[in-house]
Amino acid sequence: SSAFLLERVAPGLARFRIAGMGLADLMGMEMRGMPLSALFRAESRDRLATALEQVFDKPAILTLSLTAEWGFAKPALKARLLVLPLRSDRGAQGLALGCLALEGNIGRSPRRFNINSHALMQLTRKTADEPAPWPREGAFTPLTVPADRRPKDMAFAEPARAYDGNGQGKSVPYLRLVKSDS
């Protein structure tokens, strides 16, 4: 419910292509087609645009620590926003996958956030098929992953594979019948 897919529409501006129902509850409306900046107060939007531009240009992973405005029927609300750049099969970087994790009750909507802090981790690769190395310990503190759950030598599970075109692999089908009423 907190996941979303962003599409870059202009420098520093991205809109929701897909947004979970948690975001709709937060804002009191369907967020599909709305800009990401709609979640932020006016004084934080320039900072968001600068950071978001780096996500698409470098590419880089963005994490934001957020605090919502509060008042009558709007209890204290903290959030953490994660934005991960996506690359198309043609190499274009116009999409990003993200998640907004809330800490507290939403209360009366809409809720807008101020940026407390942000962190960017640039992703680098030597070639398109080579996985990016996992960041060194302490190189990116806002995203902490326990050592026993961290990949040993790469950030991505496997390199991208080319589509063979026939669609007939030797693997198990994705769907199978579990129960039938007939």
PDB file of N, CA, C and O in Angstrom, residues 60-95:
ATOM      1  N   ALA A  60      21.069   7.437  -8.829  1.00  0.00           N
ATOM      2  CA  ALA A  60      21.378   7.329  -7.410  1.00  0.00           C
ATOM      3  C   ALA A  60      20.144   6.868  -6.645  1.00  0.00           C
ATOM      4  O   ALA A  60      19.019   7.053  -7.094  1.00  0.00           O
ATOM      5  N   ILE A  61      20.389   6.268  -5.495  1.00  0.00           N
ATOM      6  CA  ILE A  61      19.318   5.876  -4.576  1.00  0.00           C
ATOM      7  C   ILE A  61      19.109   7.031  -3.605  1.00  0.00           C
ATOM      8  O   ILE A  61      20.068   7.566  -3.057  1.00  0.00           O
ATOM      9  N   LEU A  62      17.866   7.427  -3.406  1.00  0.00           N
ATOM     10  CA  LEU A  62      17.537   8.546  -2.530  1.00  0.00           C
ATOM     11  C   LEU A  62      16.744   8.050  -1.334  1.00  0.00           C
ATOM     12  O   LEU A  62      15.791   7.282  -1.481  1.00  0.00           O
ATOM     13  N   THR A  63      17.148   8.482  -0.150  1.00  0.00           N
ATOM     14  CA  THR A  63      16.339   8.268   1.053  1.00  0.00           C
ATOM     15  C   THR A  63      16.115   9.626   1.709  1.00  0.00           C
ATOM     16  O   THR A  63      17.024  10.452   1.763  1.00  0.00           O
ATOM     17  N   LEU A  64      14.897   9.834   2.150  1.00  0.00           N
ATOM     18  CA  LEU A  64      14.526  11.080   2.811  1.00  0.00           C
ATOM     19  C   LEU A  64      13.922  10.769   4.171  1.00  0.00           C
ATOM     20  O   LEU A  64      13.096   9.858   4.291  1.00  0.00           O
ATOM     21  N   SER A  65      14.318  11.503   5.170  1.00  0.00           N
ATOM     22  CA  SER A  65      13.702  11.439   6.488  1.00  0.00           C
ATOM     23  C   SER A  65      12.722  12.606   6.556  1.00  0.00           C
ATOM     24  O   SER A  65      13.111  13.754   6.330  1.00  0.00           O
ATOM     25  N   LEU A  66      11.459  12.316   6.862  1.00  0.00           N
ATOM     26  CA  LEU A  66      10.388  13.308   6.763  1.00  0.00           C
ATOM     27  C   LEU A  66       9.618  13.464   8.070  1.00  0.00           C
ATOM     28  O   LEU A  66       9.494  12.510   8.840  1.00  0.00           O
ATOM     29  N   THR A  67       9.084  14.647   8.275  1.00  0.00           N
ATOM     30  CA  THR A  67       8.177  14.922   9.387  1.00  0.00           C
ATOM     31  C   THR A  67       6.975  15.679   8.830  1.00  0.00           C
ATOM     32  O   THR A  67       7.145  16.643   8.081  1.00  0.00           O
ATOM     33  N   ALA A  68       5.782  15.233   9.201  1.00  0.00           N
ATOM     34  CA  ALA A  68       4.556  15.874   8.702  1.00  0.00           C
ATOM     35  C   ALA A  68       4.180  17.062   9.581  1.00  0.00           C
ATOM     36  O   ALA A  68       4.507  17.102  10.775  1.00  0.00           O
ATOM     37  N   GLU A  69       3.480  17.999   8.949  1.00  0.00           N
ATOM     38  CA  GLU A  69       2.892  19.095   9.704  1.00  0.00           C
ATOM     39  C   GLU A  69       1.906  18.479  10.706  1.00  0.00           C
ATOM     40  O   GLU A  69       1.335  17.424  10.456  1.00  0.00           O
ATOM     41  N   TRP A  70       1.705  19.109  11.850  1.00  0.00           N
ATOM     42  CA  TRP A  70       0.761  18.566  12.816  1.00  0.00           C
ATOM     43  C   TRP A  70      -0.075  19.688  13.404  1.00  0.00           C
ATOM     44  O   TRP A  70       0.262  20.850  13.316  1.00  0.00           O
ATOM     45  N   GLY A  71      -1.199  19.269  13.950  1.00  0.00           N
ATOM     46  CA  GLY A  71      -2.137  20.221  14.539  1.00  0.00           C
ATOM     47  C   GLY A  71      -3.400  19.484  14.953  1.00  0.00           C
ATOM     48  O   GLY A  71      -3.377  18.289  15.230  1.00  0.00           O
ATOM     49  N   PHE A  72      -4.533  20.180  14.959  1.00  0.00           N
ATOM     50  CA  PHE A  72      -5.802  19.591  15.356  1.00  0.00           C
ATOM     51  C   PHE A  72      -6.143  18.409  14.451  1.00  0.00           C
ATOM     52  O   PHE A  72      -6.182  18.547  13.230  1.00  0.00           O
ATOM     53  N   ALA A  73      -6.377  17.234  15.031  1.00  0.00           N
ATOM     54  CA  ALA A  73      -6.706  15.981  14.344  1.00  0.00           C
ATOM     55  C   ALA A  73      -5.590  15.527  13.394  1.00  0.00           C
ATOM     56  O   ALA A  73      -5.823  14.712  12.515  1.00  0.00           O
ATOM     57  N   LYS A  74      -4.408  16.078  13.577  1.00  0.00           N
ATOM     58  CA  LYS A  74      -3.240  15.664  12.790  1.00  0.00           C
ATOM     59  C   LYS A  74      -2.116  15.351  13.763  1.00  0.00           C
ATOM     60  O   LYS A  74      -1.311  16.220  14.109  1.00  0.00           O
ATOM     61  N   PRO A  75      -2.062  14.082  14.246  1.00  0.00           N
ATOM     62  CA  PRO A  75      -1.030  13.726  15.228  1.00  0.00           C
ATOM     63  C   PRO A  75       0.365  13.721  14.604  1.00  0.00           C
ATOM     64  O   PRO A  75       0.524  13.794  13.385  1.00  0.00           O
ATOM     65  N   ALA A  76       1.360  13.628  15.468  1.00  0.00           N
ATOM     66  CA  ALA A  76       2.753  13.572  15.009  1.00  0.00           C
ATOM     67  C   ALA A  76       2.918  12.391  14.047  1.00  0.00           C
ATOM     68  O   ALA A  76       2.419  11.294  14.296  1.00  0.00           O
ATOM     69  N   LEU A  77       3.580  12.643  12.945  1.00  0.00           N
ATOM     70  CA  LEU A  77       3.754  11.627  11.912  1.00  0.00           C
ATOM     71  C   LEU A  77       5.134  11.789  11.290  1.00  0.00           C
ATOM     72  O   LEU A  77       5.487  12.869  10.819  1.00  0.00           O
ATOM     73  N   LYS A  78       5.899  10.719  11.340  1.00  0.00           N
ATOM     74  CA  LYS A  78       7.214  10.688  10.705  1.00  0.00           C
ATOM     75  C   LYS A  78       7.145   9.715   9.542  1.00  0.00           C
ATOM     76  O   LYS A  78       6.299   8.819   9.518  1.00  0.00           O
ATOM     77  N   ALA A  79       8.040   9.879   8.597  1.00  0.00           N
ATOM     78  CA  ALA A  79       8.063   8.985   7.435  1.00  0.00           C
ATOM     79  C   ALA A  79       9.475   8.884   6.899  1.00  0.00           C
ATOM     80  O   ALA A  79      10.331   9.726   7.192  1.00  0.00           O
ATOM     81  N   ARG A  80       9.677   7.842   6.125  1.00  0.00           N
ATOM     82  CA  ARG A  80      10.936   7.645   5.417  1.00  0.00           C
ATOM     83  C   ARG A  80      10.581   7.296   3.979  1.00  0.00           C
ATOM     84  O   ARG A  80       9.777   6.402   3.737  1.00  0.00           O
ATOM     85  N   LEU A  81      11.168   8.019   3.046  1.00  0.00           N
ATOM     86  CA  LEU A  81      10.900   7.827   1.631  1.00  0.00           C
ATOM     87  C   LEU A  81      12.139   7.245   0.969  1.00  0.00           C
ATOM     88  O   LEU A  81      13.244   7.743   1.177  1.00  0.00           O
ATOM     89  N   LEU A  82      11.942   6.203   0.197  1.00  0.00           N
ATOM     90  CA  LEU A  82      13.015   5.558  -0.553  1.00  0.00           C
ATOM     91  C   LEU A  82      12.650   5.622  -2.026  1.00  0.00           C
ATOM     92  O   LEU A  82      11.538   5.263  -2.407  1.00  0.00           O
ATOM     93  N   VAL A  83      13.579   6.100  -2.864  1.00  0.00           N
ATOM     94  CA  VAL A  83      13.366   6.180  -4.310  1.00  0.00           C
ATOM     95  C   VAL A  83      14.526   5.470  -4.997  1.00  0.00           C
ATOM     96  O   VAL A  83      15.684   5.833  -4.799  1.00  0.00           O
ATOM     97  N   LEU A  84      14.184   4.450  -5.796  1.00  0.00           N
ATOM     98  CA  LEU A  84      15.175   3.628  -6.499  1.00  0.00           C
ATOM     99  C   LEU A  84      15.022   3.833  -8.002  1.00  0.00           C
ATOM    100  O   LEU A  84      13.947   3.609  -8.544  1.00  0.00           O
ATOM    101  N   PRO A  85      16.083   4.234  -8.692  1.00  0.00           N
ATOM    102  CA  PRO A  85      15.968   4.449 -10.143  1.00  0.00           C
ATOM    103  C   PRO A  85      15.817   3.126 -10.880  1.00  0.00           C
ATOM    104  O   PRO A  85      16.360   2.103 -10.476  1.00  0.00           O
ATOM    105  N   LEU A  86      15.066   3.152 -11.960  1.00  0.00           N
ATOM    106  CA  LEU A  86      14.898   1.987 -12.825  1.00  0.00           C
ATOM    107  C   LEU A  86      15.468   2.322 -14.201  1.00  0.00           C
ATOM    108  O   LEU A  86      15.386   3.457 -14.658  1.00  0.00           O
ATOM    109  N   ARG A  87      16.009   1.313 -14.845  1.00  0.00           N
ATOM    110  CA  ARG A  87      16.552   1.499 -16.188  1.00  0.00           C
ATOM    111  C   ARG A  87      15.780   0.612 -17.137  1.00  0.00           C
ATOM    112  O   ARG A  87      15.575  -0.576 -16.864  1.00  0.00           O
ATOM    113  N   SER A  88      15.351   1.166 -18.260  1.00  0.00           N
ATOM    114  CA  SER A  88      14.615   0.371 -19.238  1.00  0.00           C
ATOM    115  C   SER A  88      15.581  -0.527 -20.001  1.00  0.00           C
ATOM    116  O   SER A  88      16.795  -0.383 -19.895  1.00  0.00           O
ATOM    117  N   ASP A  89      15.033  -1.438 -20.806  1.00  0.00           N
ATOM    118  CA  ASP A  89      15.882  -2.330 -21.590  1.00  0.00           C
ATOM    119  C   ASP A  89      16.686  -1.564 -22.639  1.00  0.00           C
ATOM    120  O   ASP A  89      17.678  -2.057 -23.149  1.00  0.00           O
ATOM    121  N   ARG A  90      16.293  -0.351 -22.946  1.00  0.00           N
ATOM    122  CA  ARG A  90      17.033   0.491 -23.894  1.00  0.00           C
ATOM    123  C   ARG A  90      18.018   1.413 -23.198  1.00  0.00           C
ATOM    124  O   ARG A  90      18.682   2.221 -23.831  1.00  0.00           O
ATOM    125  N   GLY A  91      18.090   1.356 -21.880  1.00  0.00           N
ATOM    126  CA  GLY A  91      19.037   2.168 -21.126  1.00  0.00           C
ATOM    127  C   GLY A  91      18.489   3.488 -20.621  1.00  0.00           C
ATOM    128  O   GLY A  91      19.183   4.223 -19.933  1.00  0.00           O
ATOM    129  N   ALA A  92      17.243   3.824 -20.937  1.00  0.00           N
ATOM    130  CA  ALA A  92      16.651   5.080 -20.476  1.00  0.00           C
ATOM    131  C   ALA A  92      16.365   5.007 -18.977  1.00  0.00           C
ATOM    132  O   ALA A  92      16.029   3.954 -18.449  1.00  0.00           O
ATOM    133  N   GLN A  93      16.518   6.132 -18.301  1.00  0.00           N
ATOM    134  CA  GLN A  93      16.303   6.176 -16.859  1.00  0.00           C
ATOM    135  C   GLN A  93      15.217   7.188 -16.528  1.00  0.00           C
ATOM    136  O   GLN A  93      15.476   8.204 -15.901  1.00  0.00           O
ATOM    137  N   GLY A  94      13.993   6.898 -16.914  1.00  0.00           N
ATOM    138  CA  GLY A  94      12.894   7.826 -16.679  1.00  0.00           C
ATOM    139  C   GLY A  94      11.892   7.336 -15.657  1.00  0.00           C
ATOM    140  O   GLY A  94      10.892   7.997 -15.416  1.00  0.00           O
ATOM    141  N   LEU A  95      12.146   6.181 -15.049  1.00  0.00           N
ATOM    142  CA  LEU A  95      11.231   5.632 -14.048  1.00  0.00           C
ATOM    143  C   LEU A  95      11.967   5.383 -12.742  1.00  0.00           C
ATOM    144  O   LEU A  95      13.185   5.179 -12.732  1.00  0.00           O
TER     145      LEU A  95
END
